[in-house]
XYZ file of C-alpha atoms in Angstrom:
167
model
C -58.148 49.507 -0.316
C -58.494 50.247 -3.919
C -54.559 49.754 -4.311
C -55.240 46.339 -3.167
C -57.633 45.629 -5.214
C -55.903 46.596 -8.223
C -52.749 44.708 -7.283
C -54.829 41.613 -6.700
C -56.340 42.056 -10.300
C -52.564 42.834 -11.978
C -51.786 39.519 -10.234
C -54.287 37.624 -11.291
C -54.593 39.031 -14.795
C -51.063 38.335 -15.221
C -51.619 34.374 -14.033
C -54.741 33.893 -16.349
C -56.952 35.128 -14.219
C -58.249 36.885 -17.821
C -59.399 32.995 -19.295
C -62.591 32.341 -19.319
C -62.786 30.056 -16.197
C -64.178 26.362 -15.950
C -67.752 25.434 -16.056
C -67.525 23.650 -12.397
C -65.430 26.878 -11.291
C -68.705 28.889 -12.320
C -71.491 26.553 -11.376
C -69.652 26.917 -7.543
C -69.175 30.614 -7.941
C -72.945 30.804 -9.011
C -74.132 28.526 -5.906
C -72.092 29.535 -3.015
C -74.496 29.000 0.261
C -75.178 25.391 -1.560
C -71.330 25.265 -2.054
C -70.548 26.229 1.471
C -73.058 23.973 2.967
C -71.741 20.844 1.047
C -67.834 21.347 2.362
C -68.889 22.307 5.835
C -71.106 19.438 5.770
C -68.146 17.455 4.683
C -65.707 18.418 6.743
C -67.620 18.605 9.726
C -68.485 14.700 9.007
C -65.130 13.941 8.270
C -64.054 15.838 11.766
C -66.355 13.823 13.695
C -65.134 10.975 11.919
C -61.782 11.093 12.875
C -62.699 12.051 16.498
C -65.490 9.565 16.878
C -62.722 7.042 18.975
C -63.178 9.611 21.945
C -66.081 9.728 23.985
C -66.198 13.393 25.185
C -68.953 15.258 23.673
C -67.156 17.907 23.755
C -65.028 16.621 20.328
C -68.448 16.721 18.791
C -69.026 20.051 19.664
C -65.705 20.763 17.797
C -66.665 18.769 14.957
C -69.971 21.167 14.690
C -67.920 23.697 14.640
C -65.122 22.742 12.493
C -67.950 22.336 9.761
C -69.515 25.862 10.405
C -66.311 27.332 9.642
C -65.307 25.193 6.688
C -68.687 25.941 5.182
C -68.490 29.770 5.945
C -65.072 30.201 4.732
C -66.198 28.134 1.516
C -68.879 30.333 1.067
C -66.403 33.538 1.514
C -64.476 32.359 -1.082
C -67.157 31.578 -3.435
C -68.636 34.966 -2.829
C -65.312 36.298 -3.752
C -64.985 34.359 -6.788
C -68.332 35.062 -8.010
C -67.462 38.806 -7.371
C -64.065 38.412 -9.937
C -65.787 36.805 -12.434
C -68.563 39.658 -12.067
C -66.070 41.978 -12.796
C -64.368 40.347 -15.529
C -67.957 39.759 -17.095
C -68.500 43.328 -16.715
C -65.343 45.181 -17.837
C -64.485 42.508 -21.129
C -62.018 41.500 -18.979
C -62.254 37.249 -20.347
C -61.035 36.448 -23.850
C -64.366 35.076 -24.532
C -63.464 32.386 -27.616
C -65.811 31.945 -30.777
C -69.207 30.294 -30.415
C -68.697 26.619 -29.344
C -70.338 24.398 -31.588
C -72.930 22.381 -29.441
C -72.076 19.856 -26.719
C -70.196 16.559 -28.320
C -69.420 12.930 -26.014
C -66.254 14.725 -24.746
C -68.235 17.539 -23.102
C -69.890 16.132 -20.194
C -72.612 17.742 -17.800
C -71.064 19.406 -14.456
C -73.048 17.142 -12.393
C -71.777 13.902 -14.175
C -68.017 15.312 -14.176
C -68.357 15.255 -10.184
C -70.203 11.384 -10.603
C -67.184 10.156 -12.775
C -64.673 11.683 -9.882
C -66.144 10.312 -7.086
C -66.383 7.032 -9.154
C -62.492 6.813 -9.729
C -61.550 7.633 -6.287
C -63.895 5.047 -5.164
C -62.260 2.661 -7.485
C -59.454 3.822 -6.843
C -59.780 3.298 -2.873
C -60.671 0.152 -3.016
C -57.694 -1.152 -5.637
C -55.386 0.559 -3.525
C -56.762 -1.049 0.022
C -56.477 -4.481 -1.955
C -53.004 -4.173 -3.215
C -52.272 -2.535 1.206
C -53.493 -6.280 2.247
C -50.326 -7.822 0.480
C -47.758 -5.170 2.720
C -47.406 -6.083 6.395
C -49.210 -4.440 8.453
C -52.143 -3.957 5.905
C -53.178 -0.583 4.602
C -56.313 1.086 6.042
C -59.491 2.457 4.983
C -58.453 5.685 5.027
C -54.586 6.065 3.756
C -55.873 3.815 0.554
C -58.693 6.372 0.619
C -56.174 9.394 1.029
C -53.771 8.081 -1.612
C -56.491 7.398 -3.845
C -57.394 11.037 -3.806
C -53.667 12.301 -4.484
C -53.800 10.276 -7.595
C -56.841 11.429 -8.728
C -55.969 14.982 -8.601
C -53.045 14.908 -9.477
C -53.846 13.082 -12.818
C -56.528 15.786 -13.499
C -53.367 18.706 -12.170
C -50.751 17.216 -14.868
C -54.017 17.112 -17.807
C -54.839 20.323 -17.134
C -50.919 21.176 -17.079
C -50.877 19.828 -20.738
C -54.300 21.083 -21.774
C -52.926 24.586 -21.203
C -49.377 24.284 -22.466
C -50.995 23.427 -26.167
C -53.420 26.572 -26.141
């Protein structure tokens, strides 16, 4: 087992695993039963969402439980982040930069950062459903919704592409 674990840590060392991570990456890692709760919470709504067209109660029943083990696996891998970021912590394994002078306008709270996302893909959702009502057949809800989310992250995927590329 301790093979394994080494391996894992030559692996992730050697794809920065060793950089100090994100402030949202450690605010989850700090909170996992509040993280796991959230995403099972989520994806047991979204579940039930999709399924509420039947009538069965059993497809509720699998929504319940779609959730539980969303959240629990969340909370697994928060538990196991929080334990790889102990260990960094611990051993001087993160090349911890200078000081960083105090917060400036480009720094923004954790909490807000999530505000701002959910903002743009709900902006986003809604341009997207508006410019689906010109195709034939219109665009739904939820593909305008889906797309919407694809952009987002994969605007933030390419900045952070860049961000790390000039370090």
């Amino acid at each position: 087992m301790e093979r394994l674990r080494q391996a894992f840590l030559r692996f992730d060392r050697r794809h920065g695993g060793a950089e100090p991570p994100p402030r949202v990456q450690v605010f989850i890692a700090r909170h996992p039963v509040g993280s796991g709760v959230v995403h099972g919470a989520l994806q047991g709504l979204l579940f039930a969402w999709v399924l509420s067209g039947f009538d069965e109660p059993r497809r509720m029943l699998q929504a319940v439980l779609v959730g539980v083990v969303a959240g629990l696996l969340s909370w697994l891998g928060c538990r196991f982040e929080r334990r790889r970021q102990a260990y960094y912590e611990r051993n001087g394994g993160f090349r911890r930069a200078p000081v960083p002078p105090p917060p400036t306008d480009e720094e923004l709270p954790v909490w807000f950062e999530g505000l701002q996302w959910i903002c743009y893909w709900a902006v986003g959702t809604v341009f997207l459903w508006l410019f689906g009502q010109l195709r034939n057949p219109p665009d739904s809800w939820l593909r305008s919704a889906v797309l919407a989310g694809i952009i987002i992250v994969g605007g933030w995927a390419v900045r952070r592409y860049k961000e790390r590329r000039h370090r």
